[in-house]
Short mmCIF file of C-alpha atoms and ligand atoms in Angstrom, two decimals:
data_model
loop_
_atom_site.label_atom_id
_atom_site.label_comp_id
_atom_site.label_asym_id
_atom_site.label_seq_id
_atom_site.Cartn_x
_atom_site.Cartn_y
_atom_site.Cartn_z
CA MET A 11 -14.08 -34.61 -47.80
CA THR A 12 -17.60 -35.69 -49.60
CA GLU A 13 -19.91 -32.78 -50.03
CA VAL A 14 -22.42 -34.64 -52.22
CA HIS A 15 -22.78 -38.82 -52.68
CA ILE A 16 -25.13 -39.85 -55.09
CA GLU A 17 -25.99 -43.86 -54.92
CA GLY A 18 -27.45 -46.55 -56.91
CA LEU A 19 -30.47 -43.51 -58.34
CA SER A 20 -32.50 -44.14 -60.82
CA LYS A 21 -35.39 -42.23 -62.02
CA ALA A 22 -37.37 -43.16 -65.04
CA PHE A 23 -40.29 -41.31 -66.82
CA ASP A 24 -43.79 -43.65 -67.85
CA GLY A 25 -41.23 -46.25 -67.60
CA ARG A 26 -38.95 -44.69 -69.90
CA PRO A 27 -35.25 -45.02 -67.76
CA VAL A 28 -33.20 -41.83 -67.88
CA LEU A 29 -30.95 -42.65 -64.83
CA SER A 30 -29.96 -46.01 -64.23
CA GLU A 31 -28.21 -46.44 -61.22
CA PHE A 32 -26.41 -42.97 -61.14
CA ASN A 33 -23.03 -42.80 -58.72
CA LEU A 34 -21.27 -40.12 -57.77
CA ASP A 35 -19.62 -38.05 -54.87
CA ILE A 36 -18.69 -34.46 -54.64
CA ALA A 37 -15.64 -33.22 -53.01
CA GLY A 38 -16.74 -29.94 -50.42
CA GLY A 39 -15.75 -27.07 -52.64
CA SER A 40 -14.90 -28.37 -55.83
CA VAL A 41 -17.11 -27.82 -59.27
CA MET A 42 -18.22 -30.52 -60.66
CA ALA A 43 -18.80 -29.98 -64.09
CA ILE A 44 -21.88 -33.00 -65.58
CA LEU A 45 -21.37 -32.78 -69.50
CA GLY A 46 -24.01 -34.68 -71.31
CA PRO A 47 -25.81 -34.84 -74.82
CA SER A 48 -28.99 -32.76 -74.85
CA GLY A 49 -31.58 -35.32 -73.11
CA SER A 50 -29.16 -37.77 -71.23
CA GLY A 51 -30.77 -36.68 -68.07
CA LYS A 52 -29.32 -33.34 -66.81
CA THR A 53 -31.60 -31.63 -65.86
CA THR A 54 -33.55 -34.56 -63.99
CA LEU A 55 -30.40 -35.62 -62.05
CA LEU A 56 -30.20 -31.48 -60.89
CA ARG A 57 -34.73 -31.80 -60.60
CA LEU A 58 -33.35 -35.17 -57.99
CA LEU A 59 -30.80 -33.38 -56.16
CA CYS A 60 -32.93 -30.42 -55.24
CA GLY A 61 -35.60 -32.46 -54.31
CA PHE A 62 -38.28 -30.93 -56.73
CA GLU A 63 -38.56 -34.92 -58.58
CA ARG A 64 -38.91 -38.21 -56.81
CA ALA A 65 -36.29 -41.18 -57.22
CA GLN A 66 -37.59 -44.61 -57.85
CA ALA A 67 -34.60 -46.06 -56.24
CA GLY A 68 -31.00 -44.77 -54.56
CA THR A 69 -29.81 -42.36 -51.99
CA ILE A 70 -28.91 -38.85 -52.06
CA GLN A 71 -26.77 -37.07 -48.93
CA ILE A 72 -25.88 -33.14 -49.35
CA GLY A 73 -23.45 -32.37 -46.44
CA GLY A 74 -23.39 -35.17 -44.82
CA ARG A 75 -27.65 -35.08 -44.43
CA THR A 76 -29.31 -37.95 -46.59
CA VAL A 77 -31.90 -35.36 -48.06
CA SER A 78 -33.21 -38.66 -50.29
CA ALA A 79 -33.40 -41.98 -48.98
CA PRO A 80 -36.44 -45.80 -49.90
CA GLY A 81 -39.47 -43.48 -47.91
CA LEU A 82 -37.06 -40.73 -47.13
CA HIS A 83 -37.84 -36.96 -49.59
CA MET A 84 -37.12 -34.21 -47.60
CA PRO A 85 -39.00 -31.31 -49.11
CA PRO A 86 -36.73 -28.55 -51.47
CA GLU A 87 -36.68 -26.33 -48.95
CA GLN A 88 -35.00 -27.99 -46.59
CA ARG A 89 -31.89 -29.33 -48.79
CA ARG A 90 -30.60 -25.83 -48.84
CA ILE A 91 -29.68 -25.99 -52.52
CA GLY A 92 -28.63 -22.65 -54.73
CA TYR A 93 -30.10 -23.14 -57.90
CA VAL A 94 -29.27 -21.22 -60.88
CA ALA A 95 -30.87 -22.13 -64.36
CA GLN A 96 -30.75 -21.93 -67.80
CA GLU A 97 -31.72 -17.92 -68.14
CA GLY A 98 -31.54 -16.09 -64.64
CA ALA A 99 -35.57 -16.23 -63.91
CA LEU A 100 -35.49 -13.43 -62.01
CA PHE A 101 -38.49 -11.12 -60.69
CA PRO A 102 -38.64 -8.36 -63.32
CA HIS A 103 -40.91 -6.36 -61.22
CA LEU A 104 -37.75 -6.58 -58.21
CA SER A 105 -34.53 -4.47 -57.63
CA VAL A 106 -31.70 -6.92 -57.87
CA ALA A 107 -30.86 -6.56 -54.76
CA ASP A 108 -34.43 -7.55 -53.57
CA ASN A 109 -33.44 -10.13 -56.33
CA ILE A 110 -31.03 -11.66 -53.72
CA VAL A 111 -32.22 -11.02 -50.71
CA PHE A 112 -35.85 -13.20 -52.00
CA GLY A 113 -34.84 -16.03 -50.03
CA LEU A 114 -33.68 -14.42 -47.06
CA PRO A 115 -35.95 -14.29 -43.39
CA ARG A 116 -38.08 -11.06 -43.10
CA THR A 117 -35.89 -8.69 -41.17
CA GLN A 118 -32.45 -9.29 -43.47
CA ARG A 119 -34.20 -8.76 -46.93
CA ARG A 120 -35.42 -5.49 -44.81
CA ALA A 121 -31.69 -4.93 -44.09
CA HIS A 122 -30.39 -5.71 -47.92
CA TYR A 123 -27.92 -8.38 -45.53
CA ARG A 124 -25.31 -8.84 -47.51
CA VAL A 125 -25.95 -7.99 -51.08
CA ALA A 126 -23.12 -5.25 -51.53
CA GLU A 127 -20.81 -8.26 -50.54
CA LEU A 128 -22.56 -10.90 -52.95
CA LEU A 129 -22.75 -8.29 -55.64
CA GLU A 130 -19.11 -7.83 -55.26
CA LEU A 131 -18.55 -11.11 -55.35
CA VAL A 132 -19.73 -11.65 -58.44
CA GLY A 133 -17.83 -8.51 -59.91
CA LEU A 134 -21.23 -6.53 -60.65
CA PRO A 135 -21.39 -2.47 -59.24
CA ALA A 136 -22.83 -1.99 -55.90
CA ALA A 137 -24.95 1.00 -57.79
CA TYR A 138 -26.72 -1.96 -59.59
CA ALA A 139 -28.35 -2.80 -56.49
CA GLY A 140 -31.11 -0.14 -57.04
CA ARG A 141 -31.94 -1.44 -60.74
CA PRO A 142 -34.28 -3.51 -62.31
CA PRO A 143 -32.58 -6.65 -63.76
CA GLN A 144 -34.22 -5.71 -67.61
CA HIS A 145 -31.89 -3.10 -67.44
CA LEU A 146 -28.77 -5.92 -66.87
CA SER A 147 -26.95 -7.63 -70.17
CA GLY A 148 -28.11 -10.81 -69.90
CA GLY A 149 -24.43 -12.11 -68.38
CA GLU A 150 -24.59 -9.73 -65.84
CA GLN A 151 -28.63 -11.31 -65.03
CA GLN A 152 -27.06 -14.52 -64.71
CA ARG A 153 -24.31 -13.29 -62.29
CA VAL A 154 -27.05 -11.90 -60.00
CA ALA A 155 -28.48 -15.21 -60.13
CA LEU A 156 -25.82 -16.62 -59.13
CA ALA A 157 -25.89 -14.17 -56.27
CA ARG A 158 -29.29 -14.90 -54.90
CA ALA A 159 -28.24 -18.25 -54.78
CA LEU A 160 -24.95 -17.98 -52.46
CA ALA A 161 -27.41 -15.16 -50.24
CA LEU A 162 -28.82 -18.88 -49.22
CA THR A 163 -25.19 -19.75 -48.04
CA PRO A 164 -26.24 -23.23 -49.35
CA SER A 165 -24.53 -26.58 -49.00
CA VAL A 166 -24.52 -26.82 -52.97
CA VAL A 167 -25.08 -24.50 -55.63
CA LEU A 168 -26.63 -26.62 -58.69
CA LEU A 169 -26.29 -24.56 -62.09
CA ASP A 170 -28.31 -25.74 -65.71
CA GLU A 171 -26.54 -24.56 -68.26
CA PRO A 172 -26.27 -21.13 -67.46
CA PHE A 173 -24.62 -19.44 -69.50
CA SER A 174 -26.27 -21.33 -73.17
CA SER A 175 -28.21 -17.95 -73.50
CA LEU A 176 -25.50 -16.25 -73.56
CA ASP A 177 -23.50 -14.87 -77.07
CA ALA A 178 -19.93 -16.37 -77.77
CA ALA A 179 -17.84 -13.04 -76.57
CA LEU A 180 -20.18 -12.54 -72.49
CA ARG A 181 -20.31 -16.57 -72.06
CA ASN A 182 -15.76 -16.82 -71.82
CA GLU A 183 -16.35 -13.68 -69.71
CA THR A 184 -19.31 -14.59 -67.71
CA ARG A 185 -17.61 -18.03 -67.61
CA GLN A 186 -14.94 -17.06 -66.26
CA THR A 187 -16.82 -14.15 -63.29
CA VAL A 188 -18.45 -17.09 -62.20
CA ALA A 189 -16.17 -19.70 -61.79
CA HIS A 190 -14.35 -17.22 -59.59
CA ALA A 191 -17.08 -16.44 -57.38
CA LEU A 192 -17.63 -19.59 -56.65
CA LYS A 193 -13.59 -20.10 -55.42
CA ALA A 194 -13.94 -16.86 -53.63
CA ALA A 195 -16.95 -18.58 -51.70
CA GLY A 196 -15.86 -21.20 -51.04
CA ALA A 197 -18.75 -22.85 -53.11
CA THR A 198 -19.54 -26.63 -53.77
CA ALA A 199 -20.79 -26.74 -57.08
CA VAL A 200 -22.63 -28.62 -59.35
CA LEU A 201 -22.97 -27.82 -63.29
CA VAL A 202 -24.94 -29.42 -66.22
CA THR A 203 -23.52 -28.31 -69.99
CA HIS A 204 -23.84 -30.40 -72.51
CA ASP A 205 -20.35 -27.89 -74.67
CA GLN A 206 -17.48 -29.84 -73.78
CA ALA A 207 -15.48 -26.53 -74.12
CA GLU A 208 -17.75 -25.18 -70.58
CA ALA A 209 -17.36 -28.91 -69.00
CA LEU A 210 -13.46 -29.00 -69.78
CA SER A 211 -12.43 -24.95 -68.93
CA MET A 212 -15.07 -24.65 -65.63
CA GLY A 213 -15.01 -28.45 -63.84
CA ASP A 214 -12.19 -29.04 -60.64
CA GLN A 215 -13.91 -32.93 -62.21
CA VAL A 216 -15.97 -33.61 -65.07
CA ALA A 217 -18.11 -36.17 -65.17
CA VAL A 218 -19.97 -37.46 -68.54
CA LEU A 219 -23.23 -38.65 -68.02
CA TRP A 220 -24.12 -41.08 -71.25
CA ASP A 221 -27.14 -43.68 -71.55
CA GLY A 222 -28.46 -42.28 -68.09
CA LYS A 223 -25.19 -44.03 -66.74
CA LEU A 224 -21.49 -42.05 -65.28
CA ALA A 225 -19.27 -42.90 -68.51
CA GLN A 226 -16.26 -41.84 -66.54
CA VAL A 227 -15.81 -38.88 -63.69
CA ALA A 228 -11.76 -37.71 -64.28
CA THR A 229 -9.99 -33.62 -64.06
CA PRO A 230 -10.35 -31.90 -67.07
CA GLN A 231 -7.18 -33.26 -68.91
CA ALA A 232 -7.12 -36.86 -68.32
CA LEU A 233 -11.21 -36.74 -69.74
CA TYR A 234 -9.87 -34.77 -72.42
CA ARG A 235 -5.97 -36.56 -72.51
CA VAL A 236 -7.80 -40.82 -71.69
CA PRO A 237 -10.84 -40.93 -72.79
CA ALA A 238 -12.27 -44.44 -71.86
CA THR A 239 -13.53 -44.85 -74.51
CA ARG A 240 -13.65 -43.96 -78.42
CA GLU A 241 -17.42 -42.70 -78.38
CA LEU A 242 -16.13 -40.30 -75.32
CA ALA A 243 -13.16 -39.32 -77.12
CA ARG A 244 -14.60 -38.08 -79.92
CA PHE A 245 -17.58 -36.34 -76.98
CA VAL A 246 -15.06 -34.45 -75.58
CA GLY A 247 -13.73 -33.38 -78.20
CA GLU A 248 -12.28 -33.87 -82.44
CA ALA A 249 -10.37 -37.27 -83.06
CA VAL A 250 -8.68 -38.80 -85.35
CA ILE A 251 -10.09 -42.55 -85.45
CA GLN A 252 -7.77 -44.93 -87.35
CA ASP A 253 -6.53 -48.44 -87.55
CA SER A 254 -3.17 -49.76 -85.09
CA LEU A 255 -1.63 -53.01 -83.81
CA VAL A 256 -0.40 -52.14 -80.36
CA ALA A 257 3.10 -53.35 -79.82
CA GLY A 258 4.92 -52.79 -76.71
CA GLN A 259 4.34 -48.95 -75.68
CA THR A 260 3.68 -48.03 -79.02
CA ALA A 261 0.93 -48.16 -81.31
CA VAL A 262 1.67 -48.79 -85.42
CA CYS A 263 -0.30 -47.11 -87.56
CA THR A 264 -0.43 -45.38 -91.27
CA LEU A 265 0.83 -42.34 -89.64
CA GLY A 266 4.02 -43.91 -87.89
CA THR A 267 4.91 -45.53 -84.79
CA LEU A 268 3.89 -43.46 -81.51
CA PRO A 269 4.45 -43.92 -78.04
CA LEU A 270 1.46 -44.83 -76.09
CA THR A 271 -0.18 -42.94 -72.54
CA VAL A 272 -1.03 -45.98 -70.64
CA PRO A 273 -0.57 -49.57 -71.23
CA THR A 274 -3.10 -51.00 -74.38
CA ALA A 275 -3.12 -54.74 -75.01
CA GLN A 276 -0.83 -55.86 -77.44
CA GLY A 277 -2.84 -56.68 -80.67
CA PRO A 278 -5.30 -55.01 -83.28
CA ALA A 279 -6.40 -51.35 -81.64
CA ASP A 280 -7.77 -48.16 -83.18
CA VAL A 281 -6.16 -45.83 -82.49
CA MET A 282 -6.82 -42.08 -80.67
CA ILE A 283 -4.54 -38.74 -82.12
CA ARG A 284 -6.23 -35.09 -81.17
CA PRO A 285 -6.16 -33.05 -84.19
CA GLU A 286 -3.54 -30.94 -82.52
CA GLN A 287 -0.81 -33.40 -82.40
CA ILE A 288 -1.16 -33.51 -86.58
CA HIS A 289 1.69 -31.12 -88.14
CA LEU A 290 2.16 -29.85 -91.25
CA ALA A 291 4.62 -28.64 -93.61
CA VAL A 292 5.61 -28.48 -96.92
CA SER A 293 8.86 -29.97 -97.50
CA SER A 294 10.34 -34.00 -95.42
CA SER A 295 12.06 -31.68 -92.93
CA HIS A 296 10.82 -33.64 -90.18
CA ALA A 297 11.68 -37.07 -90.08
CA GLY A 298 8.68 -39.95 -90.43
CA SER A 299 6.87 -37.99 -91.92
CA ILE A 300 4.07 -38.61 -94.58
CA GLN A 301 2.71 -37.40 -97.31
CA ALA A 302 -0.98 -36.30 -97.12
CA ARG A 303 -3.75 -33.95 -99.40
CA VAL A 304 -5.48 -30.40 -98.31
CA GLU A 305 -9.44 -31.42 -98.90
CA SER A 306 -10.61 -28.28 -97.14
CA ILE A 307 -10.01 -25.48 -94.27
CA THR A 308 -12.32 -24.34 -91.81
CA PHE A 309 -10.76 -21.12 -90.63
CA LEU A 310 -11.67 -21.00 -87.14
CA GLY A 311 -10.17 -17.64 -86.37
CA ALA A 312 -7.39 -17.85 -84.24
CA ASP A 313 -6.92 -21.81 -85.55
CA ALA A 314 -8.20 -23.39 -88.37
CA SER A 315 -9.58 -27.49 -88.91
CA VAL A 316 -7.49 -28.87 -92.13
CA GLN A 317 -9.35 -32.04 -93.86
CA LEU A 318 -6.57 -34.07 -95.18
CA VAL A 319 -6.57 -36.90 -97.62
CA LEU A 320 -3.29 -38.98 -96.57
CA LEU A 321 -1.89 -39.70 -100.13
CA ALA A 322 -0.71 -43.51 -99.64
CA SER A 323 -3.23 -45.10 -97.55
CA GLY A 324 -6.42 -42.76 -98.77
CA GLU A 325 -7.05 -42.02 -95.16
CA HIS A 326 -8.72 -39.06 -93.92
CA ILE A 327 -7.64 -37.11 -91.00
CA ILE A 328 -7.94 -33.55 -89.55
CA ALA A 329 -5.68 -30.88 -88.28
CA ARG A 330 -5.62 -28.37 -85.97
CA VAL A 331 -2.97 -25.77 -87.07
CA ASP A 332 -2.56 -21.79 -86.25
CA GLY A 333 -5.41 -19.81 -88.00
CA GLN A 334 -2.60 -17.68 -89.60
CA ALA A 335 -0.72 -21.17 -91.35
CA ALA A 336 -3.28 -23.01 -92.37
CA PRO A 337 -2.07 -24.26 -96.39
CA MET A 338 -4.84 -23.81 -98.99
CA PRO A 339 -7.45 -26.23 -100.27
CA GLY A 340 -5.55 -28.67 -103.13
CA ALA A 341 -1.33 -27.78 -101.28
CA HIS A 342 0.16 -31.22 -100.86
CA VAL A 343 1.73 -31.31 -97.24
CA TRP A 344 3.55 -33.07 -94.90
CA VAL A 345 2.47 -34.81 -91.80
CA TRP A 346 3.85 -36.22 -88.92
CA VAL A 347 2.22 -36.66 -85.41
CA SER A 348 3.68 -35.42 -81.32
CA GLY A 349 2.85 -36.73 -77.90
CA LYS A 350 1.18 -39.69 -76.76
CA VAL A 351 -1.49 -41.37 -78.05
CA ILE A 352 -4.66 -44.14 -76.98
CA ALA A 353 -5.42 -47.29 -78.33
CA TYR A 354 -8.35 -49.12 -77.87
CA PRO A 355 -8.09 -52.11 -78.45
CA ARG A 356 -10.35 -54.21 -80.57
CA GLN A 357 -11.97 -57.05 -79.20
CA ALA A 358 -13.82 -56.84 -75.64
CA GLY A 359 -15.66 -53.39 -76.31
CA GLY A 360 -12.12 -52.10 -76.53
CA GLN A 361 -12.76 -50.24 -73.13
CA ILE A 362 -9.52 -48.12 -72.21
CA VAL A 363 -9.12 -49.30 -68.20
CA VAL A 364 -9.23 -46.18 -65.87
CA SER A 365 -7.73 -46.04 -63.34
CA LYS A 366 -7.69 -42.96 -61.42
CA ALA A 367 -4.69 -43.24 -59.70
CA PRO A 368 -2.61 -43.71 -62.76
CA LEU A 369 -4.08 -41.04 -64.27
CA LEU A 370 -3.73 -38.11 -61.97
CA SER A 371 0.25 -39.21 -63.34
CA ILE A 372 0.27 -39.29 -66.54
CA VAL A 373 -1.85 -35.97 -66.20
CA SER A 374 0.96 -34.35 -63.57
CA SER A 375 4.17 -35.55 -65.72
CA ALA A 376 2.41 -34.17 -68.95
P1 ADP B 421 -31.24 -32.96 -70.39
O1 ADP B 421 -31.18 -31.31 -69.01
O2 ADP B 421 -29.93 -33.48 -70.32
O3 ADP B 421 -30.97 -32.11 -71.65
P2 ADP B 421 -33.87 -33.95 -69.19
O4 ADP B 421 -33.47 -34.45 -67.58
O5 ADP B 421 -34.95 -32.33 -69.58
O6 ADP B 421 -32.40 -34.25 -69.92
O7 ADP B 421 -34.84 -35.13 -69.94
C1 ADP B 421 -34.00 -36.82 -70.09
C2 ADP B 421 -35.33 -36.90 -70.41
O8 ADP B 421 -36.32 -37.65 -69.48
C3 ADP B 421 -35.73 -36.35 -71.88
O9 ADP B 421 -36.09 -37.16 -72.47
C4 ADP B 421 -36.85 -35.94 -70.59
O10 ADP B 421 -37.63 -35.85 -72.12
C5 ADP B 421 -37.26 -37.00 -70.49
N1 ADP B 421 -38.83 -35.79 -68.58
C6 ADP B 421 -37.73 -34.80 -68.50
N2 ADP B 421 -38.47 -34.40 -67.19
C7 ADP B 421 -39.90 -35.34 -67.74
C8 ADP B 421 -41.29 -35.50 -66.73
N3 ADP B 421 -41.18 -34.87 -66.03
N4 ADP B 421 -41.73 -36.17 -67.33
C9 ADP B 421 -41.64 -37.28 -68.77
N5 ADP B 421 -40.69 -36.59 -69.06
C10 ADP B 421 -39.71 -36.07 -68.78
MG1 MG B 422 -31.66 -29.49 -69.01
#
């Protein structure tokens, strides 16, 4: 069932539009990741949901109640929303337990109502209850902030780039704990981020905010495999984009005749290949492979990004390979593509028609 319904939402600051006619539905008990570049209006959207900002147009319904509409603005404290900010914003003079119960009625505050249960839910030891927040790591503080948000049994929990101040190792671990806690609590959550890996790994659905509008809403798999536009393809991951000609169910390009994920208008198109679909070998043993020269390598740890020039055409491409198997700069290799690809027709903007039903079947048949 839909828990959050946003329709025609528009917001401008000093006449400069930030959100225009924004629509989104969020299913109860699910995590909606909203992915957008810095300055795209993500925090503004959360502040509109909370009631800290007023919209110029549109409606917001939360849990079946209209909280914002023309002539109606429900105050923030009546909206039953939990908020986790970029940095925990815990009160330094209160213990962890007192932080968690902060928003509750007095009798529940005194009784440290559900503190043990909430600490367990966010994966923290019960012994943390009496500590000051400064004695906790950044990741632990964010988990306390989530416990405080969940203590209110909110209709929806909003998380505004909650992991951005954590270092890489802590960020991954905290993401997993938070995702687990949200599921265990059955919470409906909106997580905004500019980090595509975070959106893809945390969202049941990912909505991309682009130029104040919703560019695409899809499962993480569908968004990555079938982005609606070339720009989205580049935004949600690395993309190799090449000239091609769509013929039947294939795109013909320098790298071969590649099968298409979705039916595409015949004729000239840009084909989009993910770098991990491009494979390298030292010989021509793979049928249809073509020659390339390694220009440079970016070592990333588990894997490496290999910048290549195709010898026949001079085109530049990128391959993502196992970090242990990366060739040396200057090496001559043979390359080929595996799996299906997407093509964007050149005419009429070249947007792929993304309909929800076929996308689901594409992902499940993968
Ligand atoms: P994000 O969270 O995606 O980085 P924001 O929602 O914070 O983006 O901001 C979107 C745009 O709106 C930015 O250009 C920002 O400068 C502007 N903006 C946000 N809040 C205000 C405000 N209170 N007054 C004027 N401009 C604002
Ligand atoms: Mg922001």
